Short mmCIF file of C-alpha atoms and ligand atoms in Angstrom, two decimals:
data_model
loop_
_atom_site.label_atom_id
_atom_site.label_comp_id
_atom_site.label_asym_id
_atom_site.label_seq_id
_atom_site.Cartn_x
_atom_site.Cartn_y
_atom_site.Cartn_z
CA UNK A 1 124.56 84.11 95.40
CA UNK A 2 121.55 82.63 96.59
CA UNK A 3 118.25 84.64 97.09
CA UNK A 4 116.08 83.59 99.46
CA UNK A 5 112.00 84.30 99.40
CA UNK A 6 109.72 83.62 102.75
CA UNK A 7 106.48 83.08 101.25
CA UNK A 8 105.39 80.80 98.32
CA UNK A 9 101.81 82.62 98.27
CA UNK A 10 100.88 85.30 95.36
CA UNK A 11 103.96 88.23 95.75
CA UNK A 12 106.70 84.83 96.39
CA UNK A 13 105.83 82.50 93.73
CA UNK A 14 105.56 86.20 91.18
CA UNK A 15 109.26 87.09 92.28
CA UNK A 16 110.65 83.16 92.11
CA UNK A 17 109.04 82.61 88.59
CA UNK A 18 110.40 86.41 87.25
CA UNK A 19 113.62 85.84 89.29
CA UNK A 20 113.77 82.36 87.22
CA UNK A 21 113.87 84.44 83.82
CA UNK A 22 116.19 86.59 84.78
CA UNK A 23 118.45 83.68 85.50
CA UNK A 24 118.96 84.22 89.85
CA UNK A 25 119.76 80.97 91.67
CA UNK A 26 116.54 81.51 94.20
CA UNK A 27 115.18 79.31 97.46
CA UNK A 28 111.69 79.31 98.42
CA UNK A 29 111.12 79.11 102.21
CA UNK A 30 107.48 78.78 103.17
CA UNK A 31 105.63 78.36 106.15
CA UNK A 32 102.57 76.20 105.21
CA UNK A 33 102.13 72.80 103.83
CA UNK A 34 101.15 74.17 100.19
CA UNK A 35 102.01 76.45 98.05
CA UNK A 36 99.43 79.87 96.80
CA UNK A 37 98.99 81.41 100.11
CA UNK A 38 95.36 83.35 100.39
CA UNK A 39 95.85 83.55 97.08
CA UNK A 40 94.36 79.95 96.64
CA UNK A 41 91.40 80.95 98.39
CA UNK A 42 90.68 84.29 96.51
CA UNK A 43 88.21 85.10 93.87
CA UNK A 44 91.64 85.75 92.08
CA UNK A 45 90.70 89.25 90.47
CA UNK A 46 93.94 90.62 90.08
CA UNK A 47 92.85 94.43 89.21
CA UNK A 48 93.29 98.61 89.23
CA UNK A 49 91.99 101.60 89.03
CA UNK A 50 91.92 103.08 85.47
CA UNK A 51 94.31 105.71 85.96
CA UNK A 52 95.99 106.85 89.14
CA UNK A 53 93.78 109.94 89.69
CA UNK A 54 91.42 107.72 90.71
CA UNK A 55 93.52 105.58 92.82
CA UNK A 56 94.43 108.66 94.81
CA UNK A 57 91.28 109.46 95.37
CA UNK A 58 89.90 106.44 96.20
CA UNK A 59 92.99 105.44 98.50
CA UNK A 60 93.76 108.82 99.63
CA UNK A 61 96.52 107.27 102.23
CA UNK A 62 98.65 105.17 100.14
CA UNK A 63 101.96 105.95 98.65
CA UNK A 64 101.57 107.35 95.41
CA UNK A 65 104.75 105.74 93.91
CA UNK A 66 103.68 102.77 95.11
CA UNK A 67 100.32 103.37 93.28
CA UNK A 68 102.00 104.66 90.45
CA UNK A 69 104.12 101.34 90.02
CA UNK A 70 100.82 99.27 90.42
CA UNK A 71 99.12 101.55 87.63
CA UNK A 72 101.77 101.55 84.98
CA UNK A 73 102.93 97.84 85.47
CA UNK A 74 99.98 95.75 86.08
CA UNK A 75 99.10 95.24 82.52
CA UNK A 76 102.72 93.87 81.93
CA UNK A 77 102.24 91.77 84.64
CA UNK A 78 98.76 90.42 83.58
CA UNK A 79 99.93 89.74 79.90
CA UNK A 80 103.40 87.72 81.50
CA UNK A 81 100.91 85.21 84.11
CA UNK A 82 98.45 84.49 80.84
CA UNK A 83 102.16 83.64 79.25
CA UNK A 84 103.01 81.56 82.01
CA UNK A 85 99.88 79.32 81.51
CA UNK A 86 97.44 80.74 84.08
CA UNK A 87 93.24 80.34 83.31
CA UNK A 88 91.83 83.85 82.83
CA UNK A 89 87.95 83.01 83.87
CA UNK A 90 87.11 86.33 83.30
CA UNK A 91 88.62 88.60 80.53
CA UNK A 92 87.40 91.72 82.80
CA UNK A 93 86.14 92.88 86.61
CA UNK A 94 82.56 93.58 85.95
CA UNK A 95 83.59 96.43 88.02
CA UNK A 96 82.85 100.05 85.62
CA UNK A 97 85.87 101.42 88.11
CA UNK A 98 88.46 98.78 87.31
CA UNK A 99 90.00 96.95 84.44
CA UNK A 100 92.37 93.56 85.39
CA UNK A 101 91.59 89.62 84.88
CA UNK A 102 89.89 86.96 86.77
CA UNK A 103 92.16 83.83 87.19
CA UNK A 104 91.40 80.35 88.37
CA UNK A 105 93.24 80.18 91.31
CA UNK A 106 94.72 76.88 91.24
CA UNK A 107 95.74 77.18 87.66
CA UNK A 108 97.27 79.98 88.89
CA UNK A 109 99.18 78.65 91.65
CA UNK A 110 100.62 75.91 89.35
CA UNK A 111 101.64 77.80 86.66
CA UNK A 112 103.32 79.91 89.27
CA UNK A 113 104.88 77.24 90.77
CA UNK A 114 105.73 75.52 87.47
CA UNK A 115 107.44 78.69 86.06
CA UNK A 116 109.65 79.33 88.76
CA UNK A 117 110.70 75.76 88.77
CA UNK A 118 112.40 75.57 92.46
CA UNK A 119 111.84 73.05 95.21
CA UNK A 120 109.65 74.89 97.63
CA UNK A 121 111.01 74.28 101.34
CA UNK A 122 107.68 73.70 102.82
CA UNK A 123 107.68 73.92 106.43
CA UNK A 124 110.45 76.11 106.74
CA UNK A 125 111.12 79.63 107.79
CA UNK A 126 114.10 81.38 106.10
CA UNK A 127 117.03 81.64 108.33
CA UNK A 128 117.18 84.84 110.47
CA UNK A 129 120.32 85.92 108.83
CA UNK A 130 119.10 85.50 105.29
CA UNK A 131 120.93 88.00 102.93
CA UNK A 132 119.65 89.02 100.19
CA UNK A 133 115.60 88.14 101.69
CA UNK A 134 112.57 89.28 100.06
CA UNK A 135 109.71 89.13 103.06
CA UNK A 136 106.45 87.79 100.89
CA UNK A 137 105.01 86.43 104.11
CA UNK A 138 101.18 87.63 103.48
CA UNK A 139 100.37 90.54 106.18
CA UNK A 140 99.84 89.67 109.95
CA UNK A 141 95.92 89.10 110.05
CA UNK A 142 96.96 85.37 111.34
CA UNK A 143 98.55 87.38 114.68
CA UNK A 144 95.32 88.10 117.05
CA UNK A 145 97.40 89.89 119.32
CA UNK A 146 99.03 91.96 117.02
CA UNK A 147 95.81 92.49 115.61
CA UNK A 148 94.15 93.28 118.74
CA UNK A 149 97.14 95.64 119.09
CA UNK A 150 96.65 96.95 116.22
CA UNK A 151 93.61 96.90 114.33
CA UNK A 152 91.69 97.55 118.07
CA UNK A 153 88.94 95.29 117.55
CA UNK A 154 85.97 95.34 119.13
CA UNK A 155 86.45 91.45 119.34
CA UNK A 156 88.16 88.55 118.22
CA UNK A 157 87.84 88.77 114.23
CA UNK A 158 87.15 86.25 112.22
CA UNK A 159 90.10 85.09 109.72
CA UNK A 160 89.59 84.78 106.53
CA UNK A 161 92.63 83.84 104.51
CA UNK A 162 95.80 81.63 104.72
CA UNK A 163 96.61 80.70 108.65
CA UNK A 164 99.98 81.57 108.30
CA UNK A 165 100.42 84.95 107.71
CA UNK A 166 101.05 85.91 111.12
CA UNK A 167 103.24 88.84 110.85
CA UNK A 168 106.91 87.23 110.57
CA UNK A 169 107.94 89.59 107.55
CA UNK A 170 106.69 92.64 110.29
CA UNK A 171 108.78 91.45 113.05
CA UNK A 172 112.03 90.34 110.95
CA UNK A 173 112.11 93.28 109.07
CA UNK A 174 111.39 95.71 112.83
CA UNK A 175 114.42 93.37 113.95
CA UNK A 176 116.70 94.64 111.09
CA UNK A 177 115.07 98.35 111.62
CA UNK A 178 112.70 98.67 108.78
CA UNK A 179 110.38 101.75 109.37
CA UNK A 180 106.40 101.11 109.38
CA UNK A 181 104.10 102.80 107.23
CA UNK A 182 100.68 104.73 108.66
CA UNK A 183 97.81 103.04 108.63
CA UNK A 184 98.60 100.30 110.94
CA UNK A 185 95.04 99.48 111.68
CA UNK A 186 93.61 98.84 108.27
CA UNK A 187 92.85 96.12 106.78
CA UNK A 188 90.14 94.78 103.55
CA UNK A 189 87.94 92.26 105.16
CA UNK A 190 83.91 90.99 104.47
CA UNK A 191 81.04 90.92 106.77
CA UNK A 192 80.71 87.27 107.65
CA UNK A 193 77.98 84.86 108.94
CA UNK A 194 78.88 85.23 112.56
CA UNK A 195 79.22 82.50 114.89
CA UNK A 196 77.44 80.27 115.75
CA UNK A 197 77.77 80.25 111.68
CA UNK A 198 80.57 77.71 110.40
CA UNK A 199 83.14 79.42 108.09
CA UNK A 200 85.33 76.73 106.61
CA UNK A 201 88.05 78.20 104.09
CA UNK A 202 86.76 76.82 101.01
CA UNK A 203 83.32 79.38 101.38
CA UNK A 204 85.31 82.22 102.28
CA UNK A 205 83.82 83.92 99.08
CA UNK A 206 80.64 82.46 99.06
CA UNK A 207 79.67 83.11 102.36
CA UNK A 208 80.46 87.29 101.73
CA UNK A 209 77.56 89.51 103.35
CA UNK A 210 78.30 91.97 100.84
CA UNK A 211 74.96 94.41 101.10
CA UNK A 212 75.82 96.31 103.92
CA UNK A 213 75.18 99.28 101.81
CA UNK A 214 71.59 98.24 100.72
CA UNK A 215 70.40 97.42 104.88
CA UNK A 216 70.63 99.23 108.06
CA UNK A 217 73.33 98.13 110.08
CA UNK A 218 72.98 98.08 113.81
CA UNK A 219 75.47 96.94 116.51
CA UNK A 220 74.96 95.02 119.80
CA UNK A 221 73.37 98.05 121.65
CA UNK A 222 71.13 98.53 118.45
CA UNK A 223 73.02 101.52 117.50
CA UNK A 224 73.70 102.65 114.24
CA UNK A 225 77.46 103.59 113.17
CA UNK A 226 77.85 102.94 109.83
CA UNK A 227 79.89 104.92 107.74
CA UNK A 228 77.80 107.31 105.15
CA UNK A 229 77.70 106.82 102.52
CA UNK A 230 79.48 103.26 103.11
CA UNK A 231 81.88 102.86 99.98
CA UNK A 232 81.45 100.56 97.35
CA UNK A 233 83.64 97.95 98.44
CA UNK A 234 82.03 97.90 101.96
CA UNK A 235 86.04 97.90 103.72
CA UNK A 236 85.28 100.93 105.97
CA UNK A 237 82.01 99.35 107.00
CA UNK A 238 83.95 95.99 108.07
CA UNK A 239 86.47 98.14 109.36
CA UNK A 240 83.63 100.00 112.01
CA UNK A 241 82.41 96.78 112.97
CA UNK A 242 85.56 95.43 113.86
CA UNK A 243 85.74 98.77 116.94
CA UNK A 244 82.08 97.59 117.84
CA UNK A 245 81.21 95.43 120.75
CA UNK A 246 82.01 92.07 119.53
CA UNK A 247 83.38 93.11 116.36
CA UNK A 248 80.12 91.92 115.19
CA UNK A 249 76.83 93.86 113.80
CA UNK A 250 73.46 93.20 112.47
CA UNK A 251 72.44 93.74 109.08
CA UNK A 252 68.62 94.57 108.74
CA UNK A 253 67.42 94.36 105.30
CA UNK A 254 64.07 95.61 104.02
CA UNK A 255 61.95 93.47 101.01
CA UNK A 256 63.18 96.07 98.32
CA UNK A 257 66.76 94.84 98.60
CA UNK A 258 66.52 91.54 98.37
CA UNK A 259 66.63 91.30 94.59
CA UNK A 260 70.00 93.64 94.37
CA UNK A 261 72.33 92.03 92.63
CA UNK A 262 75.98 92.68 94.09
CA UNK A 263 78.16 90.96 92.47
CA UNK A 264 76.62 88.69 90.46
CA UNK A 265 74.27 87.43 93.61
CA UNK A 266 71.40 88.62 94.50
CA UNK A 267 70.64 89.83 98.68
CA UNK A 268 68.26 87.11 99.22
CA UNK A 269 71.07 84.27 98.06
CA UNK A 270 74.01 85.20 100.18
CA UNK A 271 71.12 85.51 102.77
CA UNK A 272 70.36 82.00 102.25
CA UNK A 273 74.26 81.25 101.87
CA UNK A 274 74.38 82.47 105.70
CA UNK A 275 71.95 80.60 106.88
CA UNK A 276 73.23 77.26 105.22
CA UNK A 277 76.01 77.77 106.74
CA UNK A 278 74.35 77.41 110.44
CA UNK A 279 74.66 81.54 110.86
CA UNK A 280 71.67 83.76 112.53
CA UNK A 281 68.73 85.08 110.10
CA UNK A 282 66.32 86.06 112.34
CA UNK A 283 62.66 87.72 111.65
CA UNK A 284 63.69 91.59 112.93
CA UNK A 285 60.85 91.51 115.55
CA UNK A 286 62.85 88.62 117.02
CA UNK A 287 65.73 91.12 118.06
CA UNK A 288 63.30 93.20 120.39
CA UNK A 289 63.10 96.85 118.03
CA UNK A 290 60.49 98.35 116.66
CA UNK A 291 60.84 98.23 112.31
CA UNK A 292 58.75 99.10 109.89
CA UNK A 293 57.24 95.66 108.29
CA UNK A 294 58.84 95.17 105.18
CA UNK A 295 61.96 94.99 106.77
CA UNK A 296 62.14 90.85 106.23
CA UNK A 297 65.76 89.74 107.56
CA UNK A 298 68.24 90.40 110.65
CA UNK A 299 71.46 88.90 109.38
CA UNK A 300 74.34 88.71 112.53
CA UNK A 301 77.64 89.50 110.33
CA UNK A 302 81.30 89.44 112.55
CA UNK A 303 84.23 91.42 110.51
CA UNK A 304 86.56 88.67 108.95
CA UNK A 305 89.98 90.31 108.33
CA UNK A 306 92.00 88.97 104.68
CA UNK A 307 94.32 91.41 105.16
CA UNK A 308 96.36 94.08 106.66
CA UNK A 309 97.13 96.90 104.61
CA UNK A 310 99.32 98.77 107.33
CA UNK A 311 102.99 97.08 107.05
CA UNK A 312 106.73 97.29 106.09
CA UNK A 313 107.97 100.34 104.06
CA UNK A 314 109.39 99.76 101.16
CA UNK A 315 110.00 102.38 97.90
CA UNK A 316 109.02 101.24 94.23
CA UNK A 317 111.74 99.15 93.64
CA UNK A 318 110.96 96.53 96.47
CA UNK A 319 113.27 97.84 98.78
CA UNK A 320 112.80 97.78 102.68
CA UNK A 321 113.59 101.15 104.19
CA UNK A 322 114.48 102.01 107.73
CA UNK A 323 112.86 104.98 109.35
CA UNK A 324 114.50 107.90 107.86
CA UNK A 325 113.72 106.56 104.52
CA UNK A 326 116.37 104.91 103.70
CA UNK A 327 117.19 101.42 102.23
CA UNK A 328 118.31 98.66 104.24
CA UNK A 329 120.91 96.68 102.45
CA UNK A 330 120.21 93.14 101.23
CA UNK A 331 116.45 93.30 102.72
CA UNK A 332 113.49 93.45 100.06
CA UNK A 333 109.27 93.14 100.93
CA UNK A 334 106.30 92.59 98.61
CA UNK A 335 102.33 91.53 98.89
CA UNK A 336 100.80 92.49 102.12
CA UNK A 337 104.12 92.49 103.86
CA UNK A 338 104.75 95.85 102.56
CA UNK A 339 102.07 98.48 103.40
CA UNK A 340 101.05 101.79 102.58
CA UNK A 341 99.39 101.26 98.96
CA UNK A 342 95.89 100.73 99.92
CA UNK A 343 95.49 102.67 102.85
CA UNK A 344 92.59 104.87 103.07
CA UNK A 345 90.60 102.49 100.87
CA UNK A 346 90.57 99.24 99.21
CA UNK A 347 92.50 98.17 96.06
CA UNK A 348 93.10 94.92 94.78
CA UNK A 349 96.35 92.80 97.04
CA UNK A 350 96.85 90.19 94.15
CA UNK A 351 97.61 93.49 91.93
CA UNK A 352 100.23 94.73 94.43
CA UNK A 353 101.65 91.01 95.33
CA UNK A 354 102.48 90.32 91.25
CA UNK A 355 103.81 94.01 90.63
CA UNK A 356 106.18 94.44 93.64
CA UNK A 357 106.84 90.71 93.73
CA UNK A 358 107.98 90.62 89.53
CA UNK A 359 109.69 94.38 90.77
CA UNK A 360 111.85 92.72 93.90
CA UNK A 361 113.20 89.91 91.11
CA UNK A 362 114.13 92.95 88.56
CA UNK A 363 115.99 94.97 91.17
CA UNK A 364 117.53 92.04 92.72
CA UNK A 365 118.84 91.22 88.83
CA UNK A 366 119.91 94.60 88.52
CA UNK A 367 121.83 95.08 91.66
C1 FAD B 401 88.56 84.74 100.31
C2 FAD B 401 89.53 85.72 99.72
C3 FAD B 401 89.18 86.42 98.57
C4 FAD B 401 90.09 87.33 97.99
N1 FAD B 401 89.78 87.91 96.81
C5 FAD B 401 90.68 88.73 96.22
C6 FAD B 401 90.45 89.25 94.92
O1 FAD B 401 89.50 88.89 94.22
N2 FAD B 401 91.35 90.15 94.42
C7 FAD B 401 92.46 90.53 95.11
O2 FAD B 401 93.24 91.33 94.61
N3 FAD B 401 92.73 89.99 96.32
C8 FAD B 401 91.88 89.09 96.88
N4 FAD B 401 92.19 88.53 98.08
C9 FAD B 401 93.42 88.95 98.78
C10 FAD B 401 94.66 88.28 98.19
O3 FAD B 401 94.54 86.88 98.26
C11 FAD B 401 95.91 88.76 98.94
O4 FAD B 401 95.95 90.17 98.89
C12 FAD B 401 97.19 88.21 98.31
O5 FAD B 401 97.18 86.80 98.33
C13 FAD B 401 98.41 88.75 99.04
O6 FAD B 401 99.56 88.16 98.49
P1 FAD B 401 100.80 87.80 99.44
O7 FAD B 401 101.80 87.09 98.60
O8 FAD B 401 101.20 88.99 100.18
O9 FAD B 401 100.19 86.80 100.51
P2 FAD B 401 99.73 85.28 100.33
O10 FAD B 401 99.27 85.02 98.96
O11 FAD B 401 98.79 84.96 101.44
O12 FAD B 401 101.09 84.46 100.57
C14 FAD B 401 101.83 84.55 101.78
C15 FAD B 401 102.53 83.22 102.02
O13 FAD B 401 103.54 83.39 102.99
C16 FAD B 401 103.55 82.23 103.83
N5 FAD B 401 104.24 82.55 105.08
C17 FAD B 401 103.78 83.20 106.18
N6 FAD B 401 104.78 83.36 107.08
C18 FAD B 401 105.89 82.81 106.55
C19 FAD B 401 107.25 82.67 107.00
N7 FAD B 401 107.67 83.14 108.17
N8 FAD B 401 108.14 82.03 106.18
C20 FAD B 401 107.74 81.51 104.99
N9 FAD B 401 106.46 81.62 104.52
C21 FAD B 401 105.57 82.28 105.28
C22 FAD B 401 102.09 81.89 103.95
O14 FAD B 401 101.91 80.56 104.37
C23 FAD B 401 101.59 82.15 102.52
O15 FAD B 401 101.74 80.99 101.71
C24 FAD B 401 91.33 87.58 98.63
C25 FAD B 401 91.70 86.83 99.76
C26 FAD B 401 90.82 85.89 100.29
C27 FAD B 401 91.25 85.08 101.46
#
């Protein structure tokens, strides 16, 4: 029997290589020309909470099996892609909330690919009436319509990760009656340089605005909405500005914060990172309101959306279910096809993709 995967990105190349080990006869379908998905463009901190109490609280919404699984099985999972090969950059997050590994992404992609030693079908969509499937497509932040639908953005957002995750896994898996989880509009995004500001893929991380917390944030009518306090990881501020006008905002930051570090960067550098990149850093009496005078920068920011944490439902062991809860035979979803983990929050995607991706190989073995 031959399992087929639809996605060679992060949760797809995790199930082919474990899949591999367990001795399954697997084919890779995937979309793009290349292999990693948005993986290949991450910071590639693969990550969790230290204990699920926390993960509950900070992602109130999400399934707490799901959490569970990512909780107890991460480490595993972490200690099998250093096996593999993979470059650990960073032996922890920097992050006093989280423990997990930094990876070199395209060390990681090729051990990945190495290890589960298949012929990737690039190009290629699995057929419609693939049986048994695992849907590892990446999300649908590539869909602006669905997104529009969905997410009810102010504007256009801008994309930041892989251009083909476009929401196949959502509408093949609706087709064979999967259920949905809550949460539809969410997604973990970063304030960007907006337009006129050139955002090519390979500064996706540079070009983060990621001091929203340390400025005041006004929209287009010079109102402010932000969220308080805004979290650490700044997703429900992205997430308001994506509802405002524009789905853009202005960040107005004051000579104190430019020496913050976030990050590892200070403020003034991803400042200067927006500019370089062609976006808006205007003086603030340039946008017409009346400051105080140490506030030194107005930095235009547009949400860009990496990805939707709304999606398929699925249960711990990778299954799809239909509405009533139920599985749906022969149909399995990991990564940011299958929702519900992060909702209410932010938690890490790579984390998710290699647990339920490794999981959807185990059960597959099993059954
Ligand atoms: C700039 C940036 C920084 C990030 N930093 C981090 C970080 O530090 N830590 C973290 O945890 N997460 C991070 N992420 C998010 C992380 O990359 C994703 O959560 C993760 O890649 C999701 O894994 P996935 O397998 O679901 O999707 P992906 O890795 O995107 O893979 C999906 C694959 O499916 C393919 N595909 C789409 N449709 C089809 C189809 N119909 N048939 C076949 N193939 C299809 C796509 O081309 C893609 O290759 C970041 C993302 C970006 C873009």
């Amino acid at each position: 029997m031959t399992i087929h995967i639809a996605g060679a990105g992060m949760a797809g190349l995790c199930s082919a290589a474990r899949a591999r080990e367990l001795g399954l006869d697997v084919v890779v379908h995937e979309k793009g020309p290349r292999p990693g998905g948005s993986m290949l463009l991450s910071s590639c901190v693969v990550w969790r909470y230290l204990d699920l109490e926390s993960f509950r609280r900070e992602c109130p919404g999400g399934d707490a099996d799901l959490q569970r699984a990512v909780i107890e099985r991460l480490d595993e999972g972490l200690e099998w892609l250093r096996s593999l090969g993979a470059p650990v950059v960073w032996e922890e997050t920097g992050n006093p909330r989280t423990i997990g590994l930094r990876f070199e992404p395209a060390g990681l992609t090729d051990a990945l690919v190495r290890a589960a030693g298949v012929d990737i079908r690039f190009g290629e969509l699995p057929p419609a009436d693939a049986k048994p499937l695992l849907l590892a497509t990446g999300g649908f932040q590539g869909d602006r319509s669905l997104v529009a639908k969905s997410v009810a953005p102010g504007g256009d957002l801008l994309l930041r990760a892989n251009r083909w995750s476009t929401g196949d896994g959502l509408r093949l898996a609706h087709e064979r009656g999967a259920g949905l989880t809550e949460a539809m509009g969410e997604f973990y995004g970063r304030a960007m340089p907006a337009p006129p500001a050139e955002v090519p893929e390979e500064r996706f991380v540079e070009l983060a605005q990621l001091y929203g917390r340390h400025a005041l944030v006004l929209d287009e009518d010079g109102e402010e909405f932000a969220p308080e306090p805004v979290s650490w990881s700044e997703t429900d501020l992205v997430q308001a500005i994506a509802r405002r006008r524009g789905a853009t905002a202005w960040y107005l930051v004051d000579e104190d914060a430019l020496e913050v570090e976030v990050r590892g960067r200070t403020v003034r550098q991803m400042i200067e990172a927006a500019r370089t990149a062609g976006g808006d850093v205007l003086l603030p009496n340039e946008l017409g309101i009346e400051l105080p005078a140490t506030y030194r920068y107005a930095v235009h920011v547009i949400a860009g959306i990496t990805t939707t944490l709304g999606g398929i439902r699925i249960d711990d062991r990778a299954h799809v279910l239909d509405e009533e809860g139920e599985p749906i035979a022969g149909l399995y979803a990991a990564g940011a096809d299958a929702g519900g983990i992060a909702s209410g929050g932010y938690a890490s995607g790579l984390a998710s993709a290699l647990v339920i991706g490794r999981t959807a190989a185990e059960t597959l073995a099993a059954e």
